[in-house]
Amino acid sequence: MRGKLVGMNGDRAVAYAVKQADVDVISAYPITPQTIIVETLAEYVNNGELDAAFIPVESEHSALSAAVGASLSGARVFTATSSQGLALMYEILWIAAGLRTTIVMAIGNRALSPNINIHCSHDDAYAARDTGWLQFFAENVQEAYDLTLMAFRISEDHRVLFPSIVNLDGFILTHALEGLYVLEDSDVKAFLPKKEPVNPVDPGKPMTYGALDLFDWYMEHRRQQYASLESARPIIKEVFEEYSNLTGRKYSPVKSFNTEGAEVAVMILGSSAGTARYVARKLAEKGKKIGVISLTQYRPFPAKELREAIKDASVVAVMDRSVSFGSPGAQLFMDVSATLIRSKVRPLLFNVIYGLGGRDLTPAHIEKVVDLAESVMRRGEAPEEPVWVGVRGDEL
Amino acid sequence: MSELKFVKTLKEIPRAEHFAPGHRLCAGCGIPQVVRMALKAVPNPKVVVNATGCLEVSTTVFPYTSWGVPWIHVAFENAAAVASGIEAAFKILSKKYGKQKPKVIVFAGDGGTFDIGFQALSGALERGHDMIYICYDNEAYMNTGIQRSGATPKGASTTTSPAGRVIPGKLERKKNLIEIAIAHGIPYAATMNPAFPVDMYNKLVKAASVSGPVVLHYFTPCPTGWYFDPSKSIEIARLAVQTRIWPLYEYENSRVRITVPVKEPKPIEDYFKLQGRFRHLLEPQNRWLLEEIKRDVEENWNRLLKLASQ
Ligand SMILES: Cc1ncc(C[n+]2csc(CCOP(=O)(O)OP(=O)(O)O)c2C)c(N)n1
Ligand code: SF4
């Protein structure tokens, strides 16, 4: 592993990556569990360790608004939020992507109110999913650090030019102290040179940003944005590979474990992927082959790679740390369903809801999910509604 | 401040335009005057941030633009926050990489300033960003079709404060934007009016010379929302000053100065009778409201005199 081994929690690891990225502007508003990120950054700036402007705005709405202005002005820009903060930013999420800013934002994933809860759900990540931002999920503190660095490189690539979100599970990663390898500043500098903005605000070269777009042009512009986001896929892969070569840590859009030849697979995002792999390993000792699939890249959705990972499975349990009210399934389930409906390989799918508001997901829960998957396979029929694990009442 | 280029007559105002004709603001609209004047008075380099509203939708209908300077629109309520980001970015980029720092000028309507954009404005003023924030006040949300705002004056009829049989229009007073702005401890604030272009130009020149946040409150007649003939625009603007409804003054170095004294005010009715939004105030059953407005105007003027004499 390239770099030096240190101990940090997820928030500090993100802040450290942002410092090494030599950002120019940070605009931020505190919200648990990301607060440590912006506090750490404020410390760096005020101690002279990071030469950046720190804008302590009066709300998340302004945090992202200021970030948009700064990014368009040519600055490398970072912000962070969670839950209600992201909800308050929602309007500007669309604008940040549509104006092709290259902001990097960390989300310390947290449940939305009511009732107020500061612990992990993926409600916030999912709320941002249709807005045109690239989204990555970290599985541990090391990945939170690595993905933050990679996000700047990807967002600012002239073939991409979209903002990025790095998701890290609230408390589970934001506050957990883990060992991680951090790169030398010089390595980061080589991997992530100074931002070269495209058409930045330049008083010598007047440009109009964010014009009124009526029915005669709006659709063409949306089509262009769609195509551009799609064309970012190979570039993300390229950066993942380059970073893997640099650090010896393997990165790819989809992470699959034991999927080759496995008839049952579990799909899950974020920190719980490790728990799922632990269970799969344990069951493998007993001769069961259970595949585990997690996504490092969530938007654009890596459909092709997912189909490849899933090709041997007859049943896939898609696990969501969120509820989508009134929908046939939660968000990841819907993404996976739409992906598979177009392919010849059509495993049975069912949706599992887990871990809301920081509820623990234990190995026993995953074993239950695997049991259910096996019975689905035997019966040839999947449950119509999402099944809930770890909840009182109609538990699995 | 002696080296500032103040003018005494209209003729001395620079001719060069950075705001193209052919925009789609209504005939008789007062907004383009302040835009043209600001772009003349504030020296280069400069960048404009615009909140959602009439000015934005009328001047940037893709693929056209009226703006000869960099111009950004992000949303309705966040112009001051966007400006904060631009200002902060150029400051650090000039320190780190030697980029030239432009003056940031914000244009926002009264809705985008008094109401939904109030928080972002207050935050930006408190943080002390170097920007000229210009609120063009047509005293209602015009872009969405004449709804009341926190700047709509008492007595005015709008689509959400209509003059009805029981409630004769808006009953609440207008917020005092300048005093709220001053309370943030900013260095300069002033009111402006298109019927007094020399006064306006000189205030803009001064605003450009100040470092830190500046708030300028500009009166803009709106023939569409106030129901008057477009040819009467400047006449109405002038009457607003002459009746003491819209005092022209500035705040600088902790001092208030009335820049256009009004010794003998004209009757408020002269101003009201030219506009459809106030027509009902001249009816006998609404006399009480008219009297109340007159008292408010007098009170406000006396308060200003007191501040100016301190
Ligand atoms: C969050 C949000 N709410 C509402 C609107 C709709 N809207 C657009 S412009 C506007 C009124 C603008 O009024 P004002 O700021 O006074 O400017 P004017 O239209 O008078 O130029 C409203 C309500 C919006 N664009 N965004
Ligand atoms: S509606 Fe009023 S403020 Fe808007 S462009 Fe027309 S005259 Fe100007």
XYZ file of C-alpha atoms and ligand atoms in Angstrom:
740
model
C 0.000 0.000 0.000
C 1.345 3.360 -1.020
C 1.353 6.057 1.653
C 1.671 6.355 5.377
C -0.560 4.513 7.853
C -2.487 6.823 10.156
C -5.580 6.621 12.366
C -8.503 8.905 11.589
C -12.243 8.925 11.622
C -14.079 9.267 8.312
C -14.775 12.953 8.668
C -11.144 13.780 9.385
C -10.017 11.560 6.532
C -12.243 13.477 4.117
C -10.993 16.803 5.469
C -7.403 15.617 5.111
C -8.020 14.659 1.491
C -9.607 18.064 0.847
C -6.561 19.753 2.326
C -4.211 17.695 0.181
C -6.369 18.573 -2.817
C -5.405 22.199 -2.075
C -8.959 23.492 -2.512
C -9.465 27.207 -3.023
C -12.906 27.694 -1.491
C -14.881 25.859 1.183
C -18.386 27.022 1.939
C -20.129 25.081 4.618
C -22.735 24.891 7.300
C -22.547 22.461 10.226
C -24.802 19.435 10.533
C -24.195 16.197 12.370
C -22.561 13.851 11.396
C -20.464 15.787 8.866
C -19.617 18.696 11.186
C -16.135 17.415 11.983
C -15.250 17.746 8.297
C -15.909 21.469 8.154
C -14.503 22.100 11.626
C -11.293 20.368 10.636
C -11.113 22.364 7.413
C -11.678 25.623 9.303
C -8.790 24.642 11.565
C -6.529 23.956 8.593
C -7.372 27.324 7.079
C -7.007 29.293 10.291
C -3.725 27.565 11.151
C -2.330 28.384 7.751
C -2.068 24.728 6.734
C -4.453 25.264 3.829
C -4.480 28.404 1.696
C -8.211 28.610 1.013
C -11.210 30.851 1.596
C -13.558 29.406 4.189
C -17.053 30.916 3.857
C -19.030 30.214 7.026
C -22.421 30.705 5.369
C -25.734 31.086 7.175
C -27.430 27.979 5.712
C -26.882 24.979 3.468
C -28.845 26.687 0.733
C -26.256 29.425 0.726
C -23.415 26.932 1.173
C -24.186 25.347 -2.156
C -25.081 28.676 -3.783
C -21.729 30.150 -2.810
C -20.034 26.954 -3.973
C -21.675 27.335 -7.385
C -20.463 30.939 -7.677
C -16.953 30.000 -6.585
C -16.727 26.961 -8.831
C -17.833 28.936 -11.886
C -15.211 31.530 -10.996
C -12.526 28.911 -11.506
C -11.899 27.839 -7.925
C -11.568 24.270 -6.653
C -14.494 24.021 -4.253
C -15.642 21.728 -1.474
C -18.671 21.528 0.778
C -20.211 18.885 3.019
C -23.656 18.169 4.370
C -26.117 15.582 5.678
C -29.827 14.876 5.730
C -31.838 18.071 6.339
C -28.938 20.109 5.037
C -29.041 18.303 1.720
C -32.796 18.696 1.623
C -32.322 22.450 2.014
C -29.807 22.413 -0.844
C -32.072 20.469 -3.122
C -32.985 23.293 -5.481
C -29.349 24.173 -6.023
C -28.278 20.546 -6.569
C -29.900 20.671 -9.993
C -28.377 24.033 -10.803
C -24.866 23.019 -9.700
C -24.944 20.079 -12.101
C -26.707 21.892 -14.937
C -24.188 24.740 -14.845
C -21.418 22.106 -14.998
C -19.699 23.105 -11.774
C -17.038 20.789 -10.387
C -17.914 21.018 -6.704
C -17.066 18.032 -4.522
C -19.445 17.429 -1.634
C -19.195 14.876 1.138
C -22.420 13.586 2.627
C -22.305 12.073 6.077
C -25.361 9.947 5.347
C -28.138 10.506 7.844
C -31.860 9.876 8.177
C -34.355 12.594 7.314
C -36.936 13.924 9.777
C -39.398 13.177 11.261
C -38.582 12.008 13.758
C -35.291 13.790 14.068
C -32.497 11.241 13.990
C -28.811 11.915 13.469
C -27.827 8.379 12.499
C -27.379 6.619 9.210
C -29.956 6.147 6.472
C -29.384 6.683 2.770
C -32.383 8.995 2.353
C -30.122 11.945 1.595
C -27.957 10.172 -0.977
C -31.039 8.956 -2.771
C -32.651 12.386 -2.678
C -29.778 13.686 -4.791
C -29.807 10.862 -7.277
C -31.722 12.389 -10.196
C -30.020 15.777 -10.099
C -27.017 15.151 -12.347
C -24.345 14.772 -9.659
C -21.882 11.911 -9.795
C -22.222 9.815 -6.673
C -19.796 7.496 -4.942
C -20.244 5.340 -1.843
C -17.405 4.689 0.570
C -17.319 1.410 2.422
C -14.744 2.384 4.999
C -12.610 5.315 6.079
C -9.893 4.480 3.574
C -12.397 4.669 0.740
C -13.823 7.946 2.046
C -10.325 9.420 1.784
C -9.534 7.855 -1.584
C -12.876 8.709 -3.171
C -12.617 12.345 -2.089
C -9.336 12.696 -3.957
C -10.654 10.817 -6.964
C -13.858 12.869 -7.007
C -11.928 16.098 -7.587
C -9.966 14.500 -10.399
C -13.088 13.081 -12.042
C -15.291 16.168 -11.630
C -12.656 18.530 -12.973
C -11.736 16.338 -15.953
C -12.642 18.351 -19.050
C -14.469 15.370 -20.483
C -16.680 15.198 -17.361
C -17.357 18.581 -15.673
C -20.014 17.472 -13.241
C -20.094 17.840 -9.469
C -19.487 14.821 -7.228
C -20.920 13.493 -4.005
C -18.900 11.203 -1.768
C -21.213 9.309 0.578
C -20.003 7.984 3.887
C -22.318 6.353 6.395
C -23.132 8.641 9.304
C -21.311 7.714 12.543
C -20.473 4.256 11.211
C -17.804 5.891 9.063
C -17.885 9.578 9.911
C -17.008 8.982 13.549
C -15.323 5.577 13.498
C -11.585 5.636 14.029
C -9.872 3.393 11.491
C -6.405 2.934 10.158
C -5.849 4.252 6.664
C -3.046 5.002 4.289
C -2.669 8.623 3.285
C -0.642 9.670 0.276
C 2.307 12.023 0.333
C 1.341 15.578 -0.633
C 3.605 15.307 -3.670
C 1.759 12.184 -4.870
C -1.556 13.971 -4.521
C -0.195 16.952 -6.415
C 0.878 14.742 -9.279
C -2.420 12.875 -9.342
C -4.504 16.023 -8.946
C -2.905 19.059 -10.555
C -4.379 22.556 -10.150
C -7.869 22.952 -11.553
C -7.938 24.160 -15.147
C -11.404 25.686 -15.363
C -13.390 25.630 -18.597
C -15.022 28.968 -19.482
C -14.689 30.431 -15.985
C -16.178 33.789 -15.061
C -13.757 36.212 -16.649
C -14.400 39.965 -16.647
C -12.332 40.222 -19.825
C -14.589 37.747 -21.616
C -18.266 38.381 -20.879
C -20.438 35.256 -20.734
C -24.010 34.665 -19.616
C -24.439 31.754 -17.199
C -27.853 30.410 -16.271
C -29.974 32.149 -18.926
C -33.693 31.736 -19.420
C -34.313 28.619 -21.481
C -37.771 28.265 -22.972
C -39.427 25.410 -24.867
C -37.316 26.182 -27.914
C -33.985 25.215 -26.287
C -34.490 23.638 -22.870
C -34.896 20.123 -24.189
C -31.765 20.253 -26.333
C -29.793 21.402 -23.329
C -31.143 18.593 -21.186
C -30.277 16.143 -23.929
C -26.721 17.469 -24.003
C -26.428 17.223 -20.253
C -27.711 13.659 -20.355
C -25.229 12.667 -23.038
C -22.356 14.328 -21.206
C -23.097 12.529 -17.986
C -23.290 9.229 -19.837
C -19.958 9.854 -21.490
C -18.336 10.310 -18.083
C -18.472 6.548 -17.452
C -15.184 5.496 -19.099
C -13.382 8.463 -17.583
C -14.438 7.489 -14.081
C -13.089 4.012 -14.766
C -9.861 5.460 -16.093
C -9.344 7.525 -12.930
C -10.234 4.537 -10.713
C -7.602 2.488 -12.528
C -4.957 5.145 -12.368
C -5.551 5.589 -8.651
C -5.502 1.821 -8.120
C -2.120 1.674 -9.841
C -0.851 4.567 -7.754
C -1.969 3.205 -4.394
C -2.302 -0.542 -4.826
C -5.909 -0.293 -3.659
C -8.334 -1.668 -6.202
C -11.214 0.542 -7.342
C -13.973 -0.259 -9.821
C -17.567 0.934 -10.250
C -18.973 -2.377 -8.989
C -17.397 -4.461 -6.281
C -18.318 -8.133 -6.470
C -17.398 -10.861 -4.045
C -17.901 -14.571 -4.742
C -20.446 -13.829 -7.457
C -18.868 -16.221 -9.932
C -21.164 -19.238 -9.988
C -23.246 -18.042 -7.013
C -26.995 -18.488 -7.453
C -27.871 -16.185 -4.570
C -26.525 -12.669 -4.306
C -26.947 -9.823 -1.846
C -26.664 -6.267 -3.063
C -25.912 -3.466 -0.631
C -24.400 0.037 -0.437
C -21.909 1.617 1.922
C -20.425 0.286 5.141
C -22.710 -2.759 5.419
C -21.075 -4.407 2.422
C -18.331 -5.591 4.760
C -20.848 -7.267 7.052
C -22.435 -8.989 4.068
C -19.068 -10.290 2.872
C -18.279 -11.524 6.369
C -21.480 -13.574 6.349
C -20.798 -14.816 2.819
C -17.347 -15.981 3.914
C -18.810 -17.771 6.927
C -21.428 -19.475 4.812
C -18.785 -20.446 2.265
C -17.099 -22.487 5.004
C -20.348 -24.413 5.236
C -20.289 -24.955 1.492
C -22.783 -22.258 0.522
C -21.871 -19.883 -2.233
C -23.356 -16.436 -1.668
C -22.322 -13.491 -3.816
C -22.109 -9.949 -2.484
C -22.323 -6.937 -4.750
C -21.761 -3.351 -3.708
C -21.419 -0.197 -5.742
C -18.589 2.291 -5.449
C -20.095 4.318 -8.277
C -23.794 4.952 -7.785
C -24.390 7.721 -10.367
C -24.134 7.323 -13.258
C -25.542 3.896 -12.425
C -23.088 1.216 -13.558
C -25.712 -0.936 -15.286
C -23.411 -2.854 -17.602
C -20.972 -3.803 -14.882
C -23.854 -4.778 -12.619
C -25.345 -7.096 -15.237
C -21.969 -8.758 -15.563
C -21.676 -9.207 -11.789
C -25.163 -10.622 -11.504
C -25.092 -12.964 -14.491
C -24.906 -16.226 -12.549
C -27.485 -15.375 -9.885
C -31.037 -16.727 -9.831
C -32.068 -14.556 -6.876
C -30.795 -11.156 -5.772
C -31.738 -9.557 -2.469
C -31.437 -5.799 -3.001
C -30.953 -4.050 0.318
C -31.930 -0.425 0.835
C -31.200 1.761 3.817
C -34.225 3.894 2.989
C -37.952 3.777 2.313
C -39.490 5.075 -0.874
C -43.064 5.806 0.082
C -45.734 4.559 -2.263
C -43.188 3.057 -4.625
C -42.942 -0.606 -5.707
C -39.578 -0.720 -3.956
C -36.896 1.469 -2.483
C -34.390 3.334 -4.627
C -31.600 0.810 -5.207
C -34.201 -1.869 -5.839
C -35.773 0.282 -8.536
C -32.378 0.955 -10.110
C -31.530 -2.737 -10.193
C -34.979 -3.697 -11.489
C -34.725 -1.227 -14.353
C -31.252 -2.469 -15.150
C -32.259 -6.121 -15.338
C -35.523 -5.697 -17.178
C -33.476 -4.989 -20.291
C -31.331 -8.110 -20.089
C -31.826 -11.786 -20.863
C -30.461 -12.655 -17.445
C -33.433 -12.102 -15.169
C -32.860 -13.221 -11.631
C -35.764 -12.921 -9.203
C -35.410 -9.767 -7.150
C -36.735 -8.795 -3.796
C -36.227 -5.693 -1.727
C -34.977 -5.602 1.843
C -35.208 -2.536 4.020
C -32.656 -2.324 6.802
C -30.690 -0.098 9.118
C -32.936 2.980 9.138
C -31.848 5.757 11.465
C -28.693 3.891 12.408
C -30.360 0.576 13.363
C -27.664 -2.106 13.459
C -27.475 -4.602 10.658
C -26.081 -7.774 12.251
C -24.647 -10.865 10.549
C -27.770 -12.700 11.797
C -29.933 -10.310 9.786
C -27.952 -11.000 6.631
C -28.248 -14.734 7.258
C -32.018 -14.293 7.415
C -31.914 -12.447 4.114
C -29.893 -15.286 2.594
C -32.405 -17.837 3.946
C -35.242 -15.913 2.389
C -33.345 -15.687 -0.897
C -32.911 -19.426 -0.914
C -36.592 -20.028 -0.291
C -37.424 -17.557 -3.057
C -35.222 -19.603 -5.329
C -36.979 -22.848 -4.327
C -40.460 -21.373 -4.735
C -39.606 -19.463 -7.880
C -41.511 -16.475 -6.562
C -40.329 -13.306 -4.854
C -42.179 -11.278 -2.205
C -44.261 -8.481 -3.686
C -43.447 -5.921 -1.003
C -40.128 -4.983 0.570
C -39.247 -7.066 3.600
C -37.898 -5.353 6.677
C -35.040 -6.693 8.759
C -34.262 -5.673 12.296
C -37.630 -3.996 12.883
C -40.330 -4.732 15.440
C -43.569 -5.940 13.898
C -43.603 -7.431 10.413
C -39.983 -8.421 10.533
C -38.599 -10.888 8.031
C -12.737 60.397 -1.990
C -11.647 63.487 -3.894
C -10.348 61.540 -6.893
C -13.760 59.942 -7.517
C -15.366 61.052 -10.758
C -18.633 62.556 -9.593
C -20.793 64.324 -12.175
C -22.908 67.443 -12.043
C -24.951 66.952 -15.185
C -26.304 64.068 -17.257
C -23.940 64.990 -20.091
C -20.892 64.018 -18.052
C -22.072 60.446 -17.588
C -20.041 58.066 -19.782
C -21.711 57.094 -23.040
C -20.384 53.540 -23.359
C -23.116 50.940 -22.795
C -22.616 47.426 -21.423
C -26.292 46.547 -21.468
C -27.646 46.007 -24.958
C -30.984 47.320 -26.191
C -33.496 44.816 -27.509
C -34.168 43.272 -24.109
C -37.758 42.363 -23.297
C -38.442 44.495 -20.238
C -41.763 46.349 -20.631
C -41.917 49.814 -22.146
C -41.688 52.319 -19.331
C -40.006 49.884 -16.956
C -37.583 51.576 -14.583
C -35.190 48.662 -14.206
C -32.922 49.202 -17.232
C -31.958 52.698 -16.031
C -30.250 51.389 -12.915
C -28.582 48.563 -14.818
C -27.154 50.868 -17.465
C -26.061 53.369 -14.855
C -24.416 50.773 -12.615
C -22.483 49.268 -15.503
C -21.257 52.760 -16.420
C -20.414 53.924 -12.912
C -18.679 50.796 -11.593
C -15.299 50.510 -13.276
C -13.993 47.281 -14.807
C -13.412 44.498 -13.964
C -16.889 43.572 -12.786
C -19.231 40.606 -12.598
C -23.020 40.668 -12.280
C -25.147 38.277 -10.257
C -28.883 38.403 -10.928
C -31.709 36.905 -8.879
C -34.727 35.386 -10.614
C -37.248 38.045 -11.601
C -38.224 40.427 -14.386
C -34.686 41.597 -15.107
C -33.328 38.077 -15.415
C -36.068 36.598 -17.585
C -36.226 39.624 -19.886
C -32.553 39.984 -20.681
C -31.229 36.459 -21.180
C -33.716 34.571 -23.308
C -31.447 31.898 -24.777
C -29.716 32.202 -27.258
C -29.715 35.977 -26.688
C -28.211 38.048 -23.922
C -28.225 41.771 -23.189
C -25.192 41.599 -20.954
C -21.801 42.861 -22.028
C -20.270 41.762 -18.737
C -20.036 38.318 -17.096
C -23.504 37.592 -15.764
C -24.731 34.755 -13.550
C -28.173 33.688 -12.536
C -28.504 30.760 -10.138
C -31.872 31.041 -8.375
C -34.392 33.403 -6.800
C -33.310 33.634 -3.172
C -29.555 33.162 -3.308
C -28.036 36.031 -5.309
C -26.170 37.331 -2.259
C -24.830 33.849 -1.498
C -23.702 33.293 -5.080
C -22.014 36.692 -4.992
C -20.302 35.676 -1.721
C -18.855 32.620 -3.446
C -17.636 34.586 -6.445
C -16.092 37.287 -4.299
C -14.369 34.784 -2.022
C -13.136 32.779 -4.993
C -11.587 35.757 -6.769
C -9.993 36.965 -3.554
C -8.197 33.680 -2.941
C -7.442 33.113 -6.636
C -5.846 36.534 -6.833
C -3.762 35.747 -3.759
C -2.745 32.268 -4.921
C -2.499 32.721 -8.659
C -2.513 36.459 -9.309
C -5.951 36.600 -10.930
C -7.491 40.072 -11.122
C -10.350 40.605 -8.638
C -13.536 42.083 -10.129
C -16.242 44.053 -8.333
C -19.327 41.922 -7.823
C -22.655 43.667 -8.498
C -25.931 42.018 -7.506
C -29.315 42.904 -8.968
C -32.326 41.480 -7.164
C -35.972 42.460 -7.003
C -37.799 43.347 -3.818
C -39.110 39.779 -3.503
C -35.598 38.392 -3.890
C -34.361 40.877 -1.290
C -37.043 41.664 1.301
C -38.565 38.191 1.478
C -37.099 34.958 0.176
C -33.570 36.319 -0.288
C -33.449 38.117 3.052
C -31.490 35.452 4.897
C -28.842 35.111 2.216
C -28.494 38.910 2.062
C -28.170 39.223 5.827
C -25.556 36.459 5.873
C -23.527 38.092 3.124
C -23.653 41.516 4.809
C -22.636 40.060 8.130
C -19.671 38.253 6.556
C -18.584 41.498 4.935
C -18.201 40.400 1.315
C -17.035 43.120 -1.028
C -20.110 43.586 -3.214
C -22.611 46.153 -4.411
C -26.061 44.790 -3.762
C -28.732 46.651 -5.709
C -32.355 45.944 -4.908
C -34.614 47.152 -7.693
C -37.884 47.711 -5.923
C -41.077 47.648 -7.989
C -42.946 46.983 -4.766
C -44.328 43.545 -5.685
C -43.458 40.220 -7.308
C -43.911 41.255 -10.907
C -42.443 38.279 -12.712
C -45.110 35.988 -11.288
C -47.887 38.518 -11.835
C -48.059 41.277 -9.207
C -48.195 39.551 -5.829
C -47.479 41.462 -2.626
C -44.012 41.447 -1.075
C -42.514 42.788 2.131
C -41.752 45.907 0.093
C -45.297 46.515 -1.132
C -46.369 49.812 0.433
C -49.351 50.142 2.717
C -52.569 50.610 0.775
C -51.376 49.068 -2.506
C -53.572 46.535 -4.246
C -51.827 43.412 -5.553
C -53.169 40.021 -6.620
C -52.470 38.576 -3.167
C -53.483 41.737 -1.302
C -56.353 42.860 -3.512
C -58.381 45.928 -2.643
C -61.586 44.174 -1.560
C -64.771 45.369 0.049
C -63.584 44.373 3.532
C -59.807 44.676 3.286
C -58.711 47.553 1.045
C -55.317 46.284 -0.148
C -52.144 45.719 1.848
C -52.446 46.911 5.444
C -48.858 46.373 6.538
C -46.005 48.814 6.180
C -42.997 48.359 3.943
C -39.896 46.946 5.603
C -37.106 49.471 6.040
C -34.386 47.823 3.986
C -31.737 50.498 4.409
C -31.986 50.576 8.186
C -31.857 46.809 8.344
C -28.793 46.859 6.110
C -27.135 49.581 8.185
C -27.741 47.559 11.333
C -25.283 45.002 9.922
C -22.525 47.574 10.234
C -21.922 48.010 6.503
C -19.931 50.994 5.220
C -22.348 52.481 2.681
C -26.037 52.382 1.786
C -28.270 54.651 -0.262
C -31.617 55.019 -1.991
C -31.893 55.817 -5.707
C -34.552 56.842 -8.178
C -34.556 56.984 -12.006
C -35.927 60.552 -12.039
C -32.685 61.684 -10.370
C -30.021 60.093 -12.572
C -27.152 62.321 -11.508
C -27.807 61.534 -7.855
C -27.997 57.855 -8.786
C -24.782 57.896 -10.790
C -22.816 59.595 -8.051
C -24.050 57.129 -5.439
C -22.986 54.255 -7.674
C -19.555 55.817 -8.124
C -19.226 56.081 -4.376
C -20.479 52.534 -3.872
C -17.831 51.263 -6.265
C -15.083 52.991 -4.312
C -16.035 51.376 -1.014
C -14.609 48.036 -0.007
C -17.099 45.810 1.776
C -20.808 45.293 1.324
C -22.944 48.119 -0.030
C -26.727 48.091 -0.261
C -28.498 50.341 -2.764
C -32.257 50.535 -2.772
C -33.626 51.620 -6.139
C -37.168 52.758 -6.801
C -38.419 51.356 -10.095
C -41.837 52.235 -11.518
C -43.679 49.314 -13.073
C -46.413 50.322 -15.531
C -47.621 46.738 -15.739
C -48.015 46.126 -12.027
C -48.947 49.635 -10.927
C -51.376 50.228 -13.771
C -50.209 53.460 -15.347
C -49.363 54.676 -18.819
C -45.702 53.816 -19.641
C -45.058 57.414 -20.649
C -45.672 58.472 -17.024
C -42.858 56.399 -15.568
C -40.392 59.151 -14.765
C -43.150 61.530 -13.693
C -44.312 58.989 -11.142
C -40.763 58.339 -9.986
C -40.226 62.061 -9.479
C -43.506 62.406 -7.591
C -42.468 59.620 -5.241
C -39.550 61.791 -4.159
C -41.451 65.069 -4.202
C -44.209 63.687 -1.966
C -41.545 62.345 0.457
C -42.788 58.828 -0.140
C -39.333 57.845 -1.472
C -36.702 59.996 0.234
C -33.322 60.081 -1.464
C -30.533 59.758 1.063
C -27.308 58.000 1.797
C -25.588 56.509 4.783
C -21.836 56.804 5.019
C -19.345 56.764 7.875
C -22.187 56.415 10.390
C -23.910 59.523 9.007
C -27.169 59.901 7.132
C -27.450 62.630 4.511
C -30.557 63.551 2.540
C -29.218 64.000 -0.988
C -32.379 65.489 -2.519
C -34.057 67.748 0.017
C -37.811 68.162 -0.304
C -38.745 71.441 1.357
C -42.359 71.646 0.244
C -43.802 68.233 -0.385
C -46.487 67.707 -2.989
C -49.773 66.127 -1.899
C -49.581 62.360 -1.696
C -52.795 62.152 -3.710
C -50.896 63.489 -6.741
C -48.785 60.348 -6.648
C -51.640 57.988 -5.891
C -54.072 59.159 -8.503
C -51.766 58.308 -11.388
C -51.668 54.597 -10.459
C -54.334 51.907 -10.570
C -52.927 50.115 -7.536
C -53.858 53.061 -5.302
C -57.118 54.141 -6.960
C -59.306 52.741 -4.172
C -57.529 54.885 -1.583
C -59.178 57.966 -3.024
C -62.657 56.597 -2.321
C -64.406 58.018 0.773
C -64.731 54.705 2.647
C -60.937 54.262 2.566
C -60.148 57.731 3.802
C -58.876 56.304 7.110
C -56.221 54.305 5.294
C -55.117 57.288 3.243
C -54.761 59.308 6.460
C -52.773 56.528 8.051
C -50.417 56.423 5.069
C -49.941 60.177 5.250
C -49.036 59.905 8.920
C -46.563 57.105 8.129
C -44.878 59.155 5.424
C -44.540 62.156 7.700
C -43.249 60.083 10.561
C -40.709 58.442 8.295
C -39.497 61.763 6.927
C -39.120 63.267 10.413
C -37.218 60.257 11.541
C -34.890 60.651 8.592
C -34.369 64.345 9.344
C -33.447 63.459 12.876
C -30.964 60.825 11.717
C -29.530 63.301 9.207
C -29.031 66.001 11.801
C -27.141 63.744 14.194
C -37.876 29.172 -4.735
C -38.716 29.939 -5.703
N -39.967 30.292 -5.349
C -40.733 30.957 -6.235
C -40.264 31.272 -7.461
C -41.163 31.971 -8.440
N -40.750 33.346 -8.672
C -39.920 33.697 -9.672
S -39.627 35.336 -9.767
C -40.697 35.611 -8.475
C -40.995 36.982 -8.026
C -39.883 37.927 -8.216
O -40.219 39.104 -7.581
P -39.157 40.221 -7.329
O -37.987 39.678 -6.630
O -39.834 41.346 -6.663
O -38.669 40.623 -8.788
P -39.545 41.138 -10.029
O -40.258 39.982 -10.594
O -40.465 42.161 -9.509
O -38.530 41.627 -10.988
C -41.217 34.423 -7.976
C -42.180 34.351 -6.872
C -38.952 30.890 -7.791
N -38.387 31.148 -8.975
N -38.213 30.225 -6.890
S -43.604 43.880 -15.175
Fe -42.944 45.807 -14.341
S -40.918 45.445 -13.461
Fe -41.409 43.736 -14.834
S -40.513 44.316 -16.791
Fe -42.628 44.988 -16.822
S -42.559 47.082 -16.077
Fe -40.611 46.140 -15.554
